[in-house]
């Protein structure tokens, strides 16, 4: 049984918490795309952790955590992340890394920084983790697969060939120091040592696991609106954030994904540049940011303040549809208890016409939010375990959202902890 846990919005929806919770009953958790550019925050008996590359299952001794072929694998980062959790008392997790995963090279990270510098005010608001240069190289067929570390001769030849090309760009476009191919080659030999214990034919492993009826979670990063095809292009990430890509990025048949849990936040937040129709500003935004998430809405990787907004039913319905959501987990609802009124964006006005369909970026830039205002519940809802025990206006808010997004909300998260969840 394969389940995908993916974002319905712009990321930071609380997928980490939902994966951590569902991981209690899972045998295997797979990361299938993205890299160390986004973080999951997880709170459990060992403490509070911000994971960037490791799947959220690493805290369980019964789960195997997998870095799928679709991931941008930063090897020293992975190595240090494993060390950092083990140093804090978490038992050594069982980790497998796909032999077909590609390696984040130090120059990818540099190119990301140099390009943001070059673009100045027109930058994409990249986290500068090298993601865009990494995926560009993968599809330009000059990336390095983990498997290639194990053929020394071919590796050496390829390092020279790739450096030649990268150095021309470094010198002439960015006016930065060249890469030394000898140093890069030696670094890759170090990478090989770091990753060797974890390398595995993951597709074959998962094939067996599915045959044996194992429970598998695919853990997505970011959200539908950051997908390169269906998101707010070009202010998107460089790998598909959709559940469908989970099949490719893990190496399993598409038809095995039976269940897609789209995680949606009870209000909106986004990092980086890009259209954000229901965005709010000033004191209103500051207050929500300060109260939001667990200790404020600041990026788990970058610490950047997140942009805040009201719940956007247009974007979320679209996000759920593109994810193929079979159910929705609505998170951080507890944060909204201070509000007297809750605007929900139910339509976009574009050139005088109101639509409920999420448009392409060109039209999105002209969209103005159409709000329906719901009454608040003015109450702390943390600690509530049963749906019926939620204040009436809170239930009305959930049910209103459910009707708008057209997918059943089966999980309501009312606190950052693993057990702070209401099942419907
Ligand atoms: P992810 O990337 O989708 O896993 O999301 P993040 O971890 O970046 O952001 C979610 C933040 O909200 C984290 O700080 C979580 O601890 C926190 N969080 C998750 N669910 C809830 C919730 O129901 N209530 C509150 N208050 N915080 C939550």
Tab-separated table of C-alpha atoms and ligand atoms in Angstrom:
chain	number	residue	atom	x	y	z
A	1	UNK	CA	0.000	0.000	0.000
A	2	UNK	CA	1.572	3.254	-1.111
A	3	UNK	CA	0.396	6.599	0.234
A	4	UNK	CA	1.701	9.995	-0.828
A	5	UNK	CA	1.817	12.977	1.519
A	6	UNK	CA	2.132	16.148	-0.486
A	7	UNK	CA	1.524	19.883	-0.251
A	8	UNK	CA	-1.662	21.490	-1.571
A	9	UNK	CA	-0.234	25.014	-1.328
A	10	UNK	CA	3.156	26.742	-1.558
A	11	UNK	CA	4.937	24.430	0.868
A	12	UNK	CA	5.363	24.593	4.651
A	13	UNK	CA	1.898	23.134	5.126
A	14	UNK	CA	3.057	20.821	7.890
A	15	UNK	CA	3.735	17.733	5.769
A	16	UNK	CA	6.563	16.785	8.122
A	17	UNK	CA	4.238	16.475	11.049
A	18	UNK	CA	1.652	14.476	9.103
A	19	UNK	CA	4.347	12.145	7.737
A	20	UNK	CA	5.827	11.742	11.190
A	21	UNK	CA	2.386	10.863	12.553
A	22	UNK	CA	1.499	8.415	9.765
A	23	UNK	CA	5.040	7.040	9.949
A	24	UNK	CA	4.081	5.340	13.197
A	25	UNK	CA	2.354	2.726	11.053
A	26	UNK	CA	4.607	2.785	7.986
A	27	UNK	CA	7.398	0.399	7.041
A	28	UNK	CA	9.114	2.673	4.560
A	29	UNK	CA	9.223	6.443	3.985
A	30	UNK	CA	10.588	7.780	0.738
A	31	UNK	CA	11.662	11.275	-0.283
A	32	UNK	CA	11.123	11.480	-4.025
A	33	UNK	CA	12.021	15.011	-5.137
A	34	UNK	CA	13.660	18.248	-4.082
A	35	UNK	CA	16.697	18.511	-1.910
A	36	UNK	CA	17.850	20.185	1.225
A	37	UNK	CA	16.180	23.450	0.174
A	38	UNK	CA	13.063	23.005	2.255
A	39	UNK	CA	12.730	21.915	5.818
A	40	UNK	CA	10.314	19.831	7.782
A	41	UNK	CA	9.894	20.656	11.412
A	42	UNK	CA	9.190	17.683	13.643
A	43	UNK	CA	8.576	17.596	17.350
A	44	UNK	CA	8.776	14.263	19.144
A	45	UNK	CA	10.140	12.671	22.281
A	46	UNK	CA	13.744	13.382	21.254
A	47	UNK	CA	13.147	17.111	20.851
A	48	UNK	CA	12.479	19.535	18.031
A	49	UNK	CA	14.175	18.850	14.713
A	50	UNK	CA	14.374	20.672	11.424
A	51	UNK	CA	15.068	18.047	8.777
A	52	UNK	CA	16.103	19.152	5.336
A	53	UNK	CA	17.065	16.062	3.447
A	54	UNK	CA	16.206	13.065	5.595
A	55	UNK	CA	12.672	11.696	5.393
A	56	UNK	CA	10.557	12.272	8.469
A	57	UNK	CA	10.655	8.564	9.309
A	58	UNK	CA	14.167	8.614	10.706
A	59	UNK	CA	12.888	8.849	14.260
A	60	UNK	CA	11.290	5.402	14.198
A	61	UNK	CA	13.257	2.207	14.585
A	62	UNK	CA	10.681	0.259	12.580
A	63	UNK	CA	10.924	2.321	9.394
A	64	UNK	CA	13.391	2.408	6.557
A	65	UNK	CA	14.049	5.911	5.250
A	66	UNK	CA	14.784	6.228	1.577
A	67	UNK	CA	16.294	8.958	-0.562
A	68	UNK	CA	14.784	8.246	-3.959
A	69	UNK	CA	16.336	8.796	-7.369
A	70	UNK	CA	14.315	11.993	-7.845
A	71	UNK	CA	16.045	13.788	-4.973
A	72	UNK	CA	18.895	16.286	-5.286
A	73	UNK	CA	21.324	14.451	-3.037
A	74	UNK	CA	23.722	16.635	-1.107
A	75	UNK	CA	25.993	13.928	0.297
A	76	UNK	CA	27.864	15.853	3.036
A	77	UNK	CA	24.569	17.391	4.073
A	78	UNK	CA	22.981	13.951	4.395
A	79	UNK	CA	25.983	12.681	6.292
A	80	UNK	CA	25.854	15.606	8.739
A	81	UNK	CA	22.094	15.420	9.139
A	82	UNK	CA	22.337	11.755	10.131
A	83	UNK	CA	25.139	12.604	12.554
A	84	UNK	CA	23.227	15.520	14.060
A	85	UNK	CA	20.204	13.425	14.985
A	86	UNK	CA	22.274	10.500	16.262
A	87	UNK	CA	24.280	12.952	18.384
A	88	UNK	CA	21.002	14.024	19.996
A	89	UNK	CA	20.113	10.523	21.093
A	90	UNK	CA	18.019	9.259	18.179
A	91	UNK	CA	18.865	5.595	17.423
A	92	UNK	CA	20.850	5.159	14.190
A	93	UNK	CA	18.204	5.203	11.461
A	94	UNK	CA	18.013	2.675	8.640
A	95	UNK	CA	18.681	4.721	5.506
A	96	UNK	CA	18.887	3.747	1.865
A	97	UNK	CA	20.019	6.007	-0.952
A	98	UNK	CA	19.095	5.234	-4.535
A	99	UNK	CA	22.043	4.344	-6.743
A	100	UNK	CA	20.267	6.435	-9.384
A	101	UNK	CA	19.994	9.576	-7.264
A	102	UNK	CA	22.071	12.413	-8.610
A	103	UNK	CA	24.640	14.280	-6.596
A	104	UNK	CA	24.430	17.924	-5.617
A	105	UNK	CA	27.840	19.299	-6.533
A	106	UNK	CA	29.474	22.197	-4.667
A	107	UNK	CA	29.413	24.202	-7.899
A	108	UNK	CA	25.626	23.851	-8.133
A	109	UNK	CA	25.364	25.748	-4.888
A	110	UNK	CA	27.835	28.377	-6.104
A	111	UNK	CA	26.039	28.786	-9.430
A	112	UNK	CA	22.785	29.275	-7.556
A	113	UNK	CA	24.335	32.097	-5.492
A	114	UNK	CA	26.095	33.688	-8.466
A	115	UNK	CA	22.925	33.669	-10.537
A	116	UNK	CA	20.858	35.251	-7.752
A	117	UNK	CA	23.574	37.922	-7.436
A	118	UNK	CA	23.540	38.518	-11.180
A	119	UNK	CA	19.752	38.856	-11.243
A	120	UNK	CA	19.778	41.243	-8.297
A	121	UNK	CA	16.277	42.565	-7.632
A	122	UNK	CA	14.817	40.242	-10.301
A	123	UNK	CA	15.957	37.107	-8.494
A	124	UNK	CA	13.702	34.108	-7.886
A	125	UNK	CA	14.189	34.185	-4.148
A	126	UNK	CA	16.046	30.883	-4.335
A	127	UNK	CA	17.193	29.270	-1.103
A	128	UNK	CA	20.599	29.027	-2.829
A	129	UNK	CA	20.856	25.310	-2.150
A	130	UNK	CA	21.792	24.633	-5.752
A	131	UNK	CA	18.471	23.103	-6.741
A	132	UNK	CA	17.927	24.846	-10.091
A	133	UNK	CA	21.516	24.334	-11.366
A	134	UNK	CA	21.326	20.727	-10.149
A	135	UNK	CA	18.166	19.828	-12.050
A	136	UNK	CA	19.346	21.810	-15.080
A	137	UNK	CA	22.448	19.628	-15.227
A	138	UNK	CA	20.468	16.453	-14.650
A	139	UNK	CA	18.305	17.127	-17.683
A	140	UNK	CA	21.234	18.478	-19.693
A	141	UNK	CA	22.804	15.068	-18.987
A	142	UNK	CA	25.892	16.425	-17.278
A	143	UNK	CA	24.844	15.469	-13.763
A	144	UNK	CA	26.552	12.796	-11.666
A	145	UNK	CA	24.612	9.740	-10.569
A	146	UNK	CA	25.593	8.044	-7.303
A	147	UNK	CA	26.391	4.915	-9.327
A	148	UNK	CA	29.046	6.848	-11.249
A	149	UNK	CA	31.114	7.270	-8.087
A	150	UNK	CA	31.887	3.563	-8.360
A	151	UNK	CA	33.692	3.738	-11.707
A	152	UNK	CA	36.871	5.679	-10.949
A	153	UNK	CA	38.172	5.952	-14.481
A	154	UNK	CA	34.978	7.137	-16.097
A	155	UNK	CA	34.395	9.489	-13.185
A	156	UNK	CA	37.779	11.151	-13.639
A	157	UNK	CA	37.143	11.657	-17.340
A	158	UNK	CA	33.702	13.117	-16.724
A	159	UNK	CA	34.955	15.475	-14.008
A	160	UNK	CA	37.452	16.938	-16.467
A	161	UNK	CA	34.851	17.292	-19.193
A	162	UNK	CA	32.270	18.957	-16.961
A	163	UNK	CA	34.812	21.289	-15.319
A	164	UNK	CA	35.924	22.547	-18.703
A	165	UNK	CA	32.403	23.684	-19.444
A	166	UNK	CA	31.619	25.021	-15.966
A	167	UNK	CA	34.860	26.974	-15.855
A	168	UNK	CA	34.051	28.854	-19.046
A	169	UNK	CA	30.813	30.065	-17.463
A	170	UNK	CA	32.464	30.803	-14.130
A	171	UNK	CA	35.172	32.870	-15.725
A	172	UNK	CA	33.295	34.700	-18.445
A	173	UNK	CA	29.820	35.064	-17.078
A	174	UNK	CA	30.272	35.347	-13.329
A	175	UNK	CA	33.946	36.393	-13.091
A	176	UNK	CA	34.515	33.915	-10.291
A	177	UNK	CA	37.321	31.444	-9.501
A	178	UNK	CA	37.516	28.309	-11.634
A	179	UNK	CA	36.933	24.780	-10.321
A	180	UNK	CA	40.040	22.658	-9.895
A	181	UNK	CA	39.216	19.247	-11.436
A	182	UNK	CA	41.704	17.404	-9.195
A	183	UNK	CA	40.117	18.818	-6.084
A	184	UNK	CA	36.644	18.032	-7.350
A	185	UNK	CA	37.619	14.466	-8.176
A	186	UNK	CA	39.095	13.949	-4.702
A	187	UNK	CA	35.990	15.418	-3.145
A	188	UNK	CA	33.863	12.941	-5.058
A	189	UNK	CA	36.002	10.121	-3.687
A	190	UNK	CA	35.184	11.426	-0.197
A	191	UNK	CA	31.502	11.541	-1.155
A	192	UNK	CA	31.755	7.935	-2.251
A	193	UNK	CA	33.009	6.899	1.190
A	194	UNK	CA	30.234	8.841	2.910
A	195	UNK	CA	27.406	7.440	0.832
A	196	UNK	CA	28.619	3.890	0.200
A	197	UNK	CA	26.998	2.292	3.279
A	198	UNK	CA	23.566	3.478	2.168
A	199	UNK	CA	23.594	2.864	-1.589
A	200	UNK	CA	20.915	0.528	-2.863
A	201	UNK	CA	18.880	-0.349	-5.944
A	202	UNK	CA	15.867	1.394	-4.454
A	203	UNK	CA	13.447	0.600	-7.287
A	204	UNK	CA	14.149	-3.117	-6.842
A	205	UNK	CA	13.871	-2.783	-3.064
A	206	UNK	CA	10.489	-1.075	-3.342
A	207	UNK	CA	9.293	-3.618	-5.900
A	208	UNK	CA	9.892	-6.359	-3.328
A	209	UNK	CA	8.389	-4.277	-0.542
A	210	UNK	CA	5.173	-3.716	-2.512
A	211	UNK	CA	5.003	-7.438	-3.316
A	212	UNK	CA	5.291	-8.183	0.389
A	213	UNK	CA	2.462	-5.810	1.277
A	214	UNK	CA	4.619	-3.257	3.091
A	215	UNK	CA	3.191	0.114	3.958
A	216	UNK	CA	5.052	2.838	2.078
A	217	UNK	CA	4.787	6.620	2.431
A	218	UNK	CA	6.006	8.994	-0.231
A	219	UNK	CA	6.912	12.315	1.325
A	220	UNK	CA	6.692	15.347	-0.918
A	221	UNK	CA	8.503	18.618	-0.471
A	222	UNK	CA	7.029	22.085	-1.098
A	223	UNK	CA	3.544	22.129	-2.641
A	224	UNK	CA	1.496	21.966	-5.824
A	225	UNK	CA	1.843	25.696	-6.494
A	226	UNK	CA	5.619	25.328	-6.661
A	227	UNK	CA	5.457	22.598	-9.293
A	228	UNK	CA	7.404	23.571	-12.432
A	229	UNK	CA	4.482	22.648	-14.722
A	230	UNK	CA	1.405	23.473	-12.694
A	231	UNK	CA	2.679	26.035	-10.225
A	232	UNK	CA	3.325	29.760	-10.480
A	233	UNK	CA	6.034	29.412	-13.112
A	234	UNK	CA	8.767	30.696	-13.095
A	235	UNK	CA	8.579	31.260	-9.334
A	236	UNK	CA	8.580	27.525	-8.776
A	237	UNK	CA	11.011	24.845	-7.762
A	238	UNK	CA	12.892	22.721	-10.278
A	239	UNK	CA	11.470	19.271	-9.578
A	240	UNK	CA	7.860	18.186	-9.659
A	241	UNK	CA	6.125	18.493	-6.317
A	242	UNK	CA	3.145	16.405	-7.396
A	243	UNK	CA	2.166	13.008	-6.026
A	244	UNK	CA	2.256	11.572	-9.548
A	245	UNK	CA	5.972	12.304	-9.663
A	246	UNK	CA	6.318	10.229	-6.515
A	247	UNK	CA	6.128	7.147	-8.708
A	248	UNK	CA	9.055	8.316	-10.834
A	249	UNK	CA	11.141	9.858	-8.079
A	250	UNK	CA	10.888	6.689	-5.993
A	251	UNK	CA	10.868	4.153	-8.813
A	252	UNK	CA	7.486	2.461	-8.446
A	253	UNK	CA	4.551	1.939	-10.827
A	254	UNK	CA	2.163	4.919	-10.965
A	255	UNK	CA	-0.848	2.728	-10.227
A	256	UNK	CA	0.551	1.684	-6.848
A	257	UNK	CA	-0.172	5.097	-5.307
A	258	UNK	CA	-3.618	4.417	-3.896
A	259	UNK	CA	-3.969	7.248	-1.497
A	260	UNK	CA	-2.907	10.882	-1.771
A	261	UNK	CA	-3.070	13.030	1.337
A	262	UNK	CA	-2.791	16.677	0.398
A	263	UNK	CA	-1.727	18.799	3.332
A	264	UNK	CA	-3.310	22.255	3.404
A	265	UNK	CA	-2.754	24.968	5.927
A	266	UNK	CA	-5.734	26.712	7.566
A	267	UNK	CA	-4.293	30.048	6.340
A	268	UNK	CA	-1.739	30.804	3.638
A	269	UNK	CA	1.999	31.314	3.787
A	270	UNK	CA	4.670	31.404	1.126
A	271	UNK	CA	8.383	31.985	0.877
A	272	UNK	CA	10.240	33.604	-1.979
A	273	UNK	CA	8.877	35.730	-4.768
A	274	UNK	CA	5.791	35.026	-6.867
A	275	UNK	CA	2.101	35.780	-7.150
A	276	UNK	CA	0.184	35.349	-3.916
A	277	UNK	CA	-3.390	36.575	-4.339
A	278	UNK	CA	-4.674	36.385	-0.760
A	279	UNK	CA	-1.521	37.916	0.733
A	280	UNK	CA	-1.928	40.256	3.683
A	281	UNK	CA	0.455	42.951	4.895
A	282	UNK	CA	1.263	45.217	7.819
A	283	UNK	CA	0.170	44.541	11.394
A	284	UNK	CA	-2.397	41.984	10.316
A	285	UNK	CA	0.298	39.909	8.599
A	286	UNK	CA	2.832	40.450	11.397
A	287	UNK	CA	0.449	39.137	13.992
A	288	UNK	CA	-0.416	35.998	12.002
A	289	UNK	CA	3.284	35.435	11.255
A	290	UNK	CA	4.202	35.770	14.895
A	291	UNK	CA	1.451	33.388	16.040
A	292	UNK	CA	1.742	31.011	13.083
A	293	UNK	CA	3.240	27.533	12.873
A	294	UNK	CA	5.209	26.573	15.919
A	295	UNK	CA	7.034	29.675	17.103
A	296	UNK	CA	6.277	31.860	14.111
A	297	UNK	CA	6.273	31.568	10.352
A	298	UNK	CA	9.945	31.685	9.460
A	299	UNK	CA	11.608	29.427	6.883
A	300	UNK	CA	12.976	26.198	8.394
A	301	UNK	CA	16.063	26.360	6.146
A	302	UNK	CA	16.660	30.061	5.673
A	303	UNK	CA	14.978	31.694	8.678
A	304	UNK	CA	13.327	34.124	6.257
A	305	UNK	CA	9.984	35.553	7.391
A	306	UNK	CA	7.230	33.867	5.394
A	307	UNK	CA	4.681	35.909	3.467
A	308	UNK	CA	1.246	35.547	5.025
A	309	UNK	CA	-2.291	35.431	3.680
A	310	UNK	CA	-5.836	34.228	4.273
A	311	UNK	CA	-6.900	30.750	3.250
A	312	UNK	CA	-7.067	30.611	-0.531
A	313	UNK	CA	-9.757	28.160	-1.592
A	314	UNK	CA	-9.097	28.780	-5.298
A	315	UNK	CA	-5.418	27.881	-5.040
A	316	UNK	CA	-6.046	25.017	-2.617
A	317	UNK	CA	-8.793	23.384	-4.672
A	318	UNK	CA	-6.490	23.557	-7.684
A	319	UNK	CA	-3.566	22.267	-5.615
A	320	UNK	CA	-5.650	19.327	-4.391
A	321	UNK	CA	-6.844	18.581	-7.914
A	322	UNK	CA	-3.341	18.575	-9.378
A	323	UNK	CA	-2.157	16.396	-6.512
A	324	UNK	CA	-5.015	13.995	-7.144
A	325	UNK	CA	-5.854	14.308	-3.463
A	326	UNK	CA	-8.048	11.550	-2.069
A	327	UNK	CA	-8.145	13.304	1.295
A	328	UNK	CA	-6.923	16.477	2.964
A	329	UNK	CA	-5.125	17.147	6.231
A	330	UNK	CA	-5.907	20.692	7.388
A	331	UNK	CA	-3.120	21.984	9.624
A	332	UNK	CA	-2.313	24.787	12.074
A	333	UNK	CA	-5.959	25.510	12.706
A	334	UNK	CA	-5.169	26.275	16.362
A	335	UNK	CA	-3.320	29.433	15.321
A	336	UNK	CA	-6.506	31.129	14.105
A	337	UNK	CA	-8.284	31.163	17.471
A	338	UNK	CA	-7.422	34.838	18.087
A	339	UNK	CA	-9.323	36.175	15.088
A	340	UNK	CA	-12.800	37.672	15.304
A	341	UNK	CA	-13.382	37.151	11.610
A	342	UNK	CA	-11.751	34.904	9.042
A	343	UNK	CA	-11.722	35.940	5.409
A	344	UNK	CA	-11.518	33.028	2.960
A	345	UNK	CA	-10.575	33.719	-0.641
A	346	UNK	CA	-13.301	32.029	-2.703
A	347	UNK	CA	-12.693	33.589	-6.102
A	348	UNK	CA	-10.248	35.607	-8.183
A	349	UNK	CA	-11.368	38.715	-9.977
A	350	UNK	CA	-9.448	39.034	-13.236
A	351	UNK	CA	-10.284	41.900	-15.606
A	352	UNK	CA	-13.658	42.334	-13.939
A	353	UNK	CA	-14.611	38.652	-14.162
A	354	UNK	CA	-14.704	36.405	-11.096
A	355	UNK	CA	-13.306	32.913	-11.524
A	356	UNK	CA	-12.848	29.933	-9.227
A	357	UNK	CA	-10.250	28.379	-11.510
A	358	UNK	CA	-6.582	28.903	-10.798
A	359	UNK	CA	-5.079	30.575	-13.873
A	360	UNK	CA	-1.648	30.708	-15.497
A	361	UNK	CA	0.841	33.169	-14.038
A	362	UNK	CA	0.171	35.961	-16.547
A	363	UNK	CA	-3.476	36.128	-15.514
A	364	UNK	CA	-2.702	35.394	-11.889
A	365	UNK	CA	-0.696	38.624	-11.731
A	366	UNK	CA	-3.931	40.532	-12.345
A	367	UNK	CA	-6.092	38.550	-9.922
A	368	UNK	CA	-7.720	40.279	-6.962
A	369	UNK	CA	-9.082	38.173	-4.113
A	370	UNK	CA	-12.824	37.804	-3.572
A	371	UNK	CA	-13.429	37.061	0.082
A	372	UNK	CA	-16.185	35.470	2.045
A	373	UNK	CA	-15.860	36.371	5.723
A	374	UNK	CA	-16.589	33.728	8.345
A	375	UNK	CA	-16.984	34.345	12.080
A	376	UNK	CA	-14.070	33.386	14.320
A	377	UNK	CA	-14.295	31.055	17.335
A	378	UNK	CA	-12.212	33.108	19.755
A	379	UNK	CA	-11.003	30.111	21.662
A	380	UNK	CA	-7.960	27.932	22.210
A	381	UNK	CA	-8.544	24.612	20.453
A	382	UNK	CA	-5.289	22.866	21.325
A	383	UNK	CA	-5.890	19.768	23.393
A	384	UNK	CA	-9.247	19.005	21.775
A	385	UNK	CA	-9.297	15.399	20.561
A	386	UNK	CA	-12.761	14.989	19.059
A	387	UNK	CA	-14.226	16.806	16.111
A	388	UNK	CA	-17.555	17.356	17.888
A	389	UNK	CA	-15.733	19.144	20.700
A	390	UNK	CA	-14.416	21.879	18.423
A	391	UNK	CA	-16.273	25.199	18.715
A	392	UNK	CA	-19.152	25.461	16.292
A	393	UNK	CA	-17.611	28.305	14.268
A	394	UNK	CA	-14.408	26.336	13.959
A	395	UNK	CA	-16.297	23.338	12.553
A	396	UNK	CA	-18.126	25.712	10.223
A	397	UNK	CA	-14.802	27.050	8.983
A	398	UNK	CA	-13.529	23.515	8.294
A	399	UNK	CA	-16.764	22.487	6.591
A	400	UNK	CA	-16.826	25.662	4.508
A	401	UNK	CA	-13.276	24.959	3.314
A	402	UNK	CA	-14.130	21.342	2.629
A	403	UNK	CA	-17.033	22.373	0.422
A	404	UNK	CA	-14.846	24.856	-1.459
A	405	UNK	CA	-11.929	22.502	-2.074
A	406	UNK	CA	-14.138	19.514	-2.929
A	407	UNK	CA	-12.010	16.937	-1.105
A	408	UNK	CA	-12.862	15.396	2.280
A	409	UNK	CA	-10.866	16.800	5.187
A	410	UNK	CA	-10.074	13.656	7.175
A	411	UNK	CA	-7.415	15.064	9.484
A	412	UNK	CA	-7.432	18.329	11.398
A	413	UNK	CA	-4.175	19.333	13.059
A	414	UNK	CA	-4.558	21.543	16.113
A	415	UNK	CA	-1.006	21.761	17.378
A	416	UNK	CA	2.545	20.977	16.271
A	417	UNK	CA	2.921	17.766	18.311
A	418	UNK	CA	2.578	14.310	16.823
A	419	UNK	CA	-0.597	13.539	18.769
A	420	UNK	CA	-2.289	16.877	18.250
A	421	UNK	CA	-4.562	15.600	15.548
A	422	UNK	CA	-8.302	15.155	15.155
A	423	UNK	CA	-9.431	12.326	12.896
A	424	UNK	CA	-12.795	12.746	11.250
B	1	LIG	P1	6.466	21.150	5.914
B	1	LIG	O1	7.651	21.567	5.129
B	1	LIG	O2	5.237	21.042	5.084
B	1	LIG	O3	6.704	19.931	6.734
B	1	LIG	O4	6.133	22.327	6.926
B	1	LIG	P2	7.094	23.063	7.973
B	1	LIG	O5	7.619	22.084	8.926
B	1	LIG	O6	8.035	23.960	7.304
B	1	LIG	O7	6.068	24.074	8.648
B	1	LIG	C1	5.076	23.674	9.449
B	1	LIG	C2	5.278	24.343	10.800
B	1	LIG	O8	4.075	24.324	11.486
B	1	LIG	C3	6.258	23.620	11.696
B	1	LIG	O9	6.881	24.546	12.542
B	1	LIG	C4	5.368	22.667	12.487
B	1	LIG	O10	5.892	22.302	13.752
B	1	LIG	C5	4.161	23.514	12.640
B	1	LIG	N1	2.894	22.805	12.694
B	1	LIG	C6	2.481	21.726	11.983
B	1	LIG	N2	1.202	21.435	12.263
B	1	LIG	C7	0.802	22.369	13.182
B	1	LIG	C8	-0.426	22.636	13.855
B	1	LIG	O11	-1.437	21.967	13.668
B	1	LIG	N3	-0.434	23.704	14.715
B	1	LIG	C9	0.642	24.494	14.935
B	1	LIG	N4	0.536	25.502	15.784
B	1	LIG	N5	1.807	24.286	14.303
B	1	LIG	C10	1.884	23.231	13.446
